[in-house]
Coordinates of C-alpha atoms in Angstrom, one line a residue:
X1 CA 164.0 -63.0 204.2
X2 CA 160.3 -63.3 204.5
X3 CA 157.6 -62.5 200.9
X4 CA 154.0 -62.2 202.3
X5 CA 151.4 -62.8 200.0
X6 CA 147.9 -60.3 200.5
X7 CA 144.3 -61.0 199.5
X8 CA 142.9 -58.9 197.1
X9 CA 140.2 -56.9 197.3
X10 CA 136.6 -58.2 197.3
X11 CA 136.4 -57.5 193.2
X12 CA 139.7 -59.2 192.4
X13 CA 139.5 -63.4 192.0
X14 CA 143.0 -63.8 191.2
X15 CA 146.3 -64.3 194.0
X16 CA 149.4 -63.3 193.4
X17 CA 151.1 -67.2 193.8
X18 CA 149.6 -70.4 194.2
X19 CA 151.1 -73.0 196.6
X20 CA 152.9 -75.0 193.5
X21 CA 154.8 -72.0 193.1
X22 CA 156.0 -72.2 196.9
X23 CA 158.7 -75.3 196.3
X24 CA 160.7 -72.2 194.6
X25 CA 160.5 -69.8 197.0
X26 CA 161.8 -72.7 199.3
X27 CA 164.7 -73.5 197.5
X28 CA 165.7 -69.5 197.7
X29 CA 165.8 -70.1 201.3
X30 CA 163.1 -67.6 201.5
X31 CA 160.1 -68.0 203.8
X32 CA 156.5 -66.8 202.7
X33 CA 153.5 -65.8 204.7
X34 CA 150.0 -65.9 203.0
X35 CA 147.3 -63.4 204.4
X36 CA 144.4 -65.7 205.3
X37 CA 141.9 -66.9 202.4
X38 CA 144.3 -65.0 199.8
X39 CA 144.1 -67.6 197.4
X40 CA 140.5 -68.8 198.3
X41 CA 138.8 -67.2 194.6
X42 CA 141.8 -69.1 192.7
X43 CA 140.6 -72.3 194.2
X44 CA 143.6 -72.9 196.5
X45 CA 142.6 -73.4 199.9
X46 CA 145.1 -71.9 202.9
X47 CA 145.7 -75.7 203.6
X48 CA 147.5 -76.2 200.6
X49 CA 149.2 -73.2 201.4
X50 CA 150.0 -74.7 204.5
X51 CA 151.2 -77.9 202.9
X52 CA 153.2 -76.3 200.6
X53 CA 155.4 -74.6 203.2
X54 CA 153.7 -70.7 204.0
X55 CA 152.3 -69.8 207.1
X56 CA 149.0 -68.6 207.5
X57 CA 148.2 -65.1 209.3
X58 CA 146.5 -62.1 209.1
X59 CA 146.9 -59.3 207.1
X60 CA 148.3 -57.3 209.4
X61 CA 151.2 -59.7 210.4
X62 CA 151.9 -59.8 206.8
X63 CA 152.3 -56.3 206.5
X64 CA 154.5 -55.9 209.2
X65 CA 157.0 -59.4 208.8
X66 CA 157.0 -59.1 204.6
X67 CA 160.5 -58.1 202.9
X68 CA 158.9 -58.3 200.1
X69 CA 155.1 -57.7 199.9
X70 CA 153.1 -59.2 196.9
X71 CA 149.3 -57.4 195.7
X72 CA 148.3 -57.6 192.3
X73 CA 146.0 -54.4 193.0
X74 CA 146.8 -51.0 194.8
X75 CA 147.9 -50.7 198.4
X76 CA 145.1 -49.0 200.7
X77 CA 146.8 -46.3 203.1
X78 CA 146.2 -48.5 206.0
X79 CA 148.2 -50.8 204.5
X80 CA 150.8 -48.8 203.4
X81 CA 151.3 -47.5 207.3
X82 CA 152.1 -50.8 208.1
X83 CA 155.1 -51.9 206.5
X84 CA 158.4 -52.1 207.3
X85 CA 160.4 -49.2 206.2
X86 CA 162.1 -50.1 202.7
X87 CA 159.9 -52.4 202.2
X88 CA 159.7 -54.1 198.4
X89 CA 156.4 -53.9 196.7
X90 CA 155.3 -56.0 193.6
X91 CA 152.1 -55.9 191.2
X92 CA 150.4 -54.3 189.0
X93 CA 150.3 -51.0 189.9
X94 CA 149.6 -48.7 186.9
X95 CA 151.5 -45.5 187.9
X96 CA 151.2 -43.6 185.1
X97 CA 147.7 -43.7 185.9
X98 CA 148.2 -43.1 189.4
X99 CA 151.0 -40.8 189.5
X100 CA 149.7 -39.1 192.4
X101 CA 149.7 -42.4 194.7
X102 CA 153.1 -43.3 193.9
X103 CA 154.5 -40.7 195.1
X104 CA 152.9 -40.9 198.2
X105 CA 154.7 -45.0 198.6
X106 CA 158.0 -43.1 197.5
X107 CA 157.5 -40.9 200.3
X108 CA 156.9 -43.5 202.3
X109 CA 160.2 -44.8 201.4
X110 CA 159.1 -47.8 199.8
X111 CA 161.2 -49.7 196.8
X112 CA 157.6 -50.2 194.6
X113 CA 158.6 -52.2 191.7
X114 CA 155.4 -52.4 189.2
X115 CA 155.5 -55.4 187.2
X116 CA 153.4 -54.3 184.0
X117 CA 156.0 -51.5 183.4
X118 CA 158.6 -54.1 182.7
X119 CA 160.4 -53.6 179.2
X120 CA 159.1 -55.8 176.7
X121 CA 161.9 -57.2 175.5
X122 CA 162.7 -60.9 174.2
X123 CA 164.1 -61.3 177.4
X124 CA 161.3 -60.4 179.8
X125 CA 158.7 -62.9 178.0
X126 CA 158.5 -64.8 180.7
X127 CA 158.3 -62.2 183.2
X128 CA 155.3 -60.1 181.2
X129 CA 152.2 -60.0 183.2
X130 CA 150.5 -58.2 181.0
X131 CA 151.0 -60.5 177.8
X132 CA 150.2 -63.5 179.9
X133 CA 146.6 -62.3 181.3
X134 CA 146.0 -60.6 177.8
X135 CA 146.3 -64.0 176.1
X136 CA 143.4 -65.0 178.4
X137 CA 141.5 -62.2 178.0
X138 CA 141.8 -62.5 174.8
X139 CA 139.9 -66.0 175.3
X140 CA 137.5 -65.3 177.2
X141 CA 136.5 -62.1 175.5
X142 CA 135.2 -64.8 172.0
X143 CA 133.5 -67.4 175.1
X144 CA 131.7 -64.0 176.6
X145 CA 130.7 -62.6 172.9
X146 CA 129.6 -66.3 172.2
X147 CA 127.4 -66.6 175.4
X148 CA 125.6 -63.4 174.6
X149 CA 125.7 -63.3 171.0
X150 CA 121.7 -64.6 169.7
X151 CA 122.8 -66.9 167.2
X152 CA 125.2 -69.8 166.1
X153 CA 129.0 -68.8 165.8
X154 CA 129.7 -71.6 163.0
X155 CA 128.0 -72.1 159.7
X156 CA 125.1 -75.1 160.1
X157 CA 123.6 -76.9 157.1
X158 CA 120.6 -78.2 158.3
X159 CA 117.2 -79.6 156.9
X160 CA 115.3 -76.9 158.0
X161 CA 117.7 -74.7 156.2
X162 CA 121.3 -73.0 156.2
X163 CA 122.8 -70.8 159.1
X164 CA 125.3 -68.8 157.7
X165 CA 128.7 -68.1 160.3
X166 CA 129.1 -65.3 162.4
X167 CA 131.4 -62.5 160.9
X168 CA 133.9 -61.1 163.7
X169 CA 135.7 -58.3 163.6
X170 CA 138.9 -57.4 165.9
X171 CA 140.8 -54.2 166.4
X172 CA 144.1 -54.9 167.7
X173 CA 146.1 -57.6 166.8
X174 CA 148.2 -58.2 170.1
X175 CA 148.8 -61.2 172.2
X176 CA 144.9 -60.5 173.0
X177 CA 143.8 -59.7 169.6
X178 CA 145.9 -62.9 168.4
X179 CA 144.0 -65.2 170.7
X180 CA 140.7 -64.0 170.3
X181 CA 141.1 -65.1 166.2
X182 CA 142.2 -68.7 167.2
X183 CA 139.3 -68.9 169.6
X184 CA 136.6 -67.3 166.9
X185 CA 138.5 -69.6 164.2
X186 CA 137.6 -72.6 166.3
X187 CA 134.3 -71.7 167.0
X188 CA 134.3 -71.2 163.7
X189 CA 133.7 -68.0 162.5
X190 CA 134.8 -65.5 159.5
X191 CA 137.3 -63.2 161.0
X192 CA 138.7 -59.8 159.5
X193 CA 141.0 -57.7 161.7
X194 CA 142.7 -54.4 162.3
X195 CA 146.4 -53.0 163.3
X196 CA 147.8 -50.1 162.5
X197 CA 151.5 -52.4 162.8
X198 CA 151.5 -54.0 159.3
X199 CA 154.3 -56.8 160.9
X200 CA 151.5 -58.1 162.6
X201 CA 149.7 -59.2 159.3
X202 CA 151.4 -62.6 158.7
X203 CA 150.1 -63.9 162.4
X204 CA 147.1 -62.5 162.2
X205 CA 146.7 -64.5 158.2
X206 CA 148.3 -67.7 159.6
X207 CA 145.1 -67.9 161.9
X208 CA 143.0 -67.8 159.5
X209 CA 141.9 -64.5 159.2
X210 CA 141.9 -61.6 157.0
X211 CA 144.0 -58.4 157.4
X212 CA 142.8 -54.9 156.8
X213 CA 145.3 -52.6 155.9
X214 CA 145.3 -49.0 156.3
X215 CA 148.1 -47.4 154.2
X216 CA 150.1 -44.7 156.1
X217 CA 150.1 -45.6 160.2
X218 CA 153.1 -44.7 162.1
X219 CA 155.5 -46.9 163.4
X220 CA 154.5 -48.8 166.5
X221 CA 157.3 -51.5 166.0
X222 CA 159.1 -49.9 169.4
X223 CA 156.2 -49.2 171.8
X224 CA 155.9 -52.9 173.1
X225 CA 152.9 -54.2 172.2
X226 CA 150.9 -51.3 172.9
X227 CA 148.9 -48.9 169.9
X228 CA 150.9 -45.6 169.0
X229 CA 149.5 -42.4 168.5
X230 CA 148.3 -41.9 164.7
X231 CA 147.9 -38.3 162.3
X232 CA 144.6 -37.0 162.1
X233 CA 144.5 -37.7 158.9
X234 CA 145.8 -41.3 159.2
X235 CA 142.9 -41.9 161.7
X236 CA 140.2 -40.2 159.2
X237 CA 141.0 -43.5 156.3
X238 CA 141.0 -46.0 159.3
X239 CA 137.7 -45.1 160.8
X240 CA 136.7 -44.8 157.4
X241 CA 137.5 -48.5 156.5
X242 CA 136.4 -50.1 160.0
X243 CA 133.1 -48.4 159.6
X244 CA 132.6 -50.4 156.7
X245 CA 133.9 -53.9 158.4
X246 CA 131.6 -52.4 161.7
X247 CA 128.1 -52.5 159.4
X248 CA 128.9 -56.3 158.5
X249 CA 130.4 -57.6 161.7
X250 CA 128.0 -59.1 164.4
X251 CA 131.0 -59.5 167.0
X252 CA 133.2 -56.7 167.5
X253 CA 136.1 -57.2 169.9
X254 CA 138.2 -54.5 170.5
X255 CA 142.3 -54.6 172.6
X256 CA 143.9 -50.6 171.5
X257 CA 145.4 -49.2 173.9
X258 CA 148.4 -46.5 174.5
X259 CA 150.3 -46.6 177.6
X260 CA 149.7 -44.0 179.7
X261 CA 147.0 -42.4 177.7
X262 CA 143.5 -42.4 177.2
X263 CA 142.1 -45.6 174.9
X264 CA 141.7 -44.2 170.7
X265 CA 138.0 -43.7 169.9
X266 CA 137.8 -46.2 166.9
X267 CA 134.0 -47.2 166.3
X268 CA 131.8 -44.0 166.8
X269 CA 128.1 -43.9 167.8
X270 CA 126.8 -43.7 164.3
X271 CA 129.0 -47.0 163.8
X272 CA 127.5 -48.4 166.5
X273 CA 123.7 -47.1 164.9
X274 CA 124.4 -48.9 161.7
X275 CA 125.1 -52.4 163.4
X276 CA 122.5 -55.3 163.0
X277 CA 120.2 -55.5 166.1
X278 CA 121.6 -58.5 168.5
X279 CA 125.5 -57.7 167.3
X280 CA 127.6 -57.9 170.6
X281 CA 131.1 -55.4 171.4
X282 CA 133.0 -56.7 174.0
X283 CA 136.0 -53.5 174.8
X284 CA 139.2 -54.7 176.3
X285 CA 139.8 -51.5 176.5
X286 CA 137.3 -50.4 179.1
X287 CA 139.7 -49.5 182.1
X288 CA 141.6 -46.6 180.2
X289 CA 138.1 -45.1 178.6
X290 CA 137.7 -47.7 175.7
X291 CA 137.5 -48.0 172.1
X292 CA 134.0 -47.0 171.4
X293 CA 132.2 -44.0 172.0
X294 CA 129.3 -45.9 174.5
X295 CA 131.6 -47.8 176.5
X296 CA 131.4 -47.4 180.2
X297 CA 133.7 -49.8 182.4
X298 CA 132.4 -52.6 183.8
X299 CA 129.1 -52.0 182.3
X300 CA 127.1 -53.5 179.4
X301 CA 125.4 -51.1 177.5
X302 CA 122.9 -51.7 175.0
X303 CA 122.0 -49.1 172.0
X304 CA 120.1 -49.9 169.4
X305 CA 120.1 -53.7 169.9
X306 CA 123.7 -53.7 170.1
X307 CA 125.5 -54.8 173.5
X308 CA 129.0 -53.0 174.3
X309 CA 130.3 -54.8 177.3
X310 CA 133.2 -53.0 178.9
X311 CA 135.5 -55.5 180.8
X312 CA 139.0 -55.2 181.1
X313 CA 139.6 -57.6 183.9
X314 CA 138.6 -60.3 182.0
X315 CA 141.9 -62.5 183.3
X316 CA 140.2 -62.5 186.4
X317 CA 137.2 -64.7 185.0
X318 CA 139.4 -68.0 184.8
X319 CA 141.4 -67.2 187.8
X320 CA 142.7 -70.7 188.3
X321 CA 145.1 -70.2 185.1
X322 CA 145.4 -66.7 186.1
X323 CA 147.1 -67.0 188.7
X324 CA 149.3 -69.6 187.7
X325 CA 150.2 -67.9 184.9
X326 CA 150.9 -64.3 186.7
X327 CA 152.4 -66.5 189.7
X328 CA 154.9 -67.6 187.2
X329 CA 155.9 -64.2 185.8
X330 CA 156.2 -62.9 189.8
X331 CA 158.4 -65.7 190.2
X332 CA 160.7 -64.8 187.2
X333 CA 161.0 -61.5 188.6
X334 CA 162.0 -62.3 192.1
X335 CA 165.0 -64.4 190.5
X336 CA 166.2 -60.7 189.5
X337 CA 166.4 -59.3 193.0
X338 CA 167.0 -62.1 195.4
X339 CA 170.7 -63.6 195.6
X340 CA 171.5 -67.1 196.3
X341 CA 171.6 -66.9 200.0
X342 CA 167.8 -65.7 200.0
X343 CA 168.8 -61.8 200.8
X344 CA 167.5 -58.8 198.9
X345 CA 169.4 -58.0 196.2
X346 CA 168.1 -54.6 194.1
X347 CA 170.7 -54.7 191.1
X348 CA 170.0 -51.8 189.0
X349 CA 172.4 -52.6 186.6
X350 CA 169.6 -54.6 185.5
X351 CA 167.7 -53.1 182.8
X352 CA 164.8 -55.1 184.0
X353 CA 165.1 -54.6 187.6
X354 CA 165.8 -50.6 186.6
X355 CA 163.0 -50.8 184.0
X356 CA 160.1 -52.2 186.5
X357 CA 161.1 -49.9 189.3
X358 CA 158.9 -47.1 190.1
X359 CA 160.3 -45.7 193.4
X360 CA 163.4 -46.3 195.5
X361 CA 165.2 -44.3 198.5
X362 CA 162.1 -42.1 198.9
X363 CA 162.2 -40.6 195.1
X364 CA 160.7 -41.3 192.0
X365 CA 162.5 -43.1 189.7
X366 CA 160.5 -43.8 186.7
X367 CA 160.5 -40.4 184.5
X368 CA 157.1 -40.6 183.3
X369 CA 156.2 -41.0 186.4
X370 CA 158.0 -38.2 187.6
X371 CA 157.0 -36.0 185.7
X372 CA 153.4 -36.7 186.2
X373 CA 154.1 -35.2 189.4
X374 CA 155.7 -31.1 188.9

């Protein structure tokens, strides 16, 4: 059996292996063939490649040879013509944002398994790409806020006087909201955060940081990580109590998100009008319409004095340990559907394997997905 490996588009830094993850695939008696300059962003060369095993070749050839076809981003249609029937496809596809396209792959009679729909169970940690890049953008969201923030992030007594420490606030207190605290703790700032999953408050105050609780959310203890849809009235006291934290704060960073729905609105313009001039937003929320009112993706807008940078793809900044990282979780996975003799094996007894498929024998298989598409 034969995984190809694709470059991603121009946009896209990360790959979705490096060449230290090939000694696996080797021992699964499974070949692998790298689409030239694939990993060339994530600073591995096609020599290591080489070295490691995989054979270089142009896209095409890895189209047409792959078993098992591995692209973090969408498939173009060009590509999509040229795969073997029954073809496996892995990455992160988002189809209940792109309902439309997957049903074109399942007419296409491809098996498209989309590895950020995995259940989020104890038992999938190590196979959940979407914890694994949050945790970095997460990171780099405090190092980007830093850069562009106009003064010091720790407090400084000095001799020509006292700077006092920058006051973050964070909405969201997921494997990226976690990490962004430890990063603004050791930069040293004063942190206070925001989840509507009161579980979440003992993390969030080992790290140093204070939790603000809003009384009545509803329970998001089963949606995997992800925000839940609150009452009106619910959201009415929380905006109320974060616009207060949003006047003070001169580093908002905000992670909400609902799967397969639009990003909750959670700091308004007038918020954003009653912010100190030079305050920085950075929205990790960007890509599904964002947490502010102002955000735009992939775009830094500035009102008032106040910077909202949209980014959601910040994993893709440090793409090194991004790949490694996701490499690793696409590795996991592949343990799940190829046997010990290196053949394909698509056990959907597996609640994983069942859980992460999105299409299989030219139908839909994922009911969300279906029934984005009547």
């Amino acid at each position: 059996m034969t995984v190809g490996v694709l470059k991603e588009p121009s946009t896209e830094t990360r790959v979705s292996i490096l060449p230290e993850h090939l000694a696996t695939l080797k021992k699964w008696k499974v070949d692998v063939v790298i689409e030239s300059n694939a990993g060339a962003k994530s600073f591995a060369n096609d020599n290591k490649y080489a070295e490691a095993g995989a054979t270089i070749t142009n896209r095409d050839e890895v189209l047409r040879n792959s078993d098992i076809v591995l692209s973090i981003n969408n498939f173009s249609s060009d590509d999509i013509s040229k795969l073997k029937p029954g073809a496996v496809v892995l990455g992160i596809y988002q189809p209940l944002f792109n309902a439309a396209l997957i049903k074109v792959w399942a007419e296409k009679g491809l098996n498209v398994f989309s590895i950020d729909m995995i259940p989020r169970t104890t038992r999938a940690q190590s196979m959940d790409v979407l914890s694994s890049q949050a945790n970095i953008a997460g990171y780099k969201a405090v190092l980007l806020a830093a850069n562009k923030f106009p003064k010091y992030f720790p407090m400084f007594m000095t001799a020509a006087g006292s700077i006092p420490p920058a006051k973050v606030l964070i909405l969201g207190a997921g494997v990226a909201g976690l990490q962004a605290i430890a990063t603004a703790k050791r930069l040293g700032a004063v942190i206070e955060v925001f989840d509507t999953r009161p579980a979440v408050k003992e993390e969030v105050m080992s790290l140093g940081a204070k939790f603000v609780e809003v009384e009545g959310a509803a329970d998001a203890s089963k949606a995997g990580g992800y925000a839940v849809e609150q009452t009106e009235e619910f959201m009415q006291r929380q905006k109320a109590k974060i616009a207060e934290s949003v006047a003070k704060a001169d580093i908002i960073i905000t992670t909400a998100q609902i799967q397969g729905k639009k990003a909750p609105i959670l700091i308004t313009q007038s918020m954003i009008e009653g912010m100190k001039n030079g305050s920085v937003i950075i929205d990790l929320a960007s890509s599904t319409g964002g947490n502010t009112e102002l955000t735009k993706n992939d775009e830094t807008v500035i009102h008032n004095g106040v910077s909202i940078i949209g980014n959601s793809a910040l994993a893709s900044d440090m793409p090194s340990d991004a790949s490694k990282l996701y490499g690793k979780n696409v590795l996991n996975f592949l343990q799940l559907i190829i046997d010990k003799e290196g053949q394909l094996n698509l056990n959907f007894e597996d609640d994983l394997v069942r859980g992460t498929c999105i299409a299989h024998r030219n139908s839909i298989t994922n009911e969300r997905v279906k029934a984005l598409n009547p």
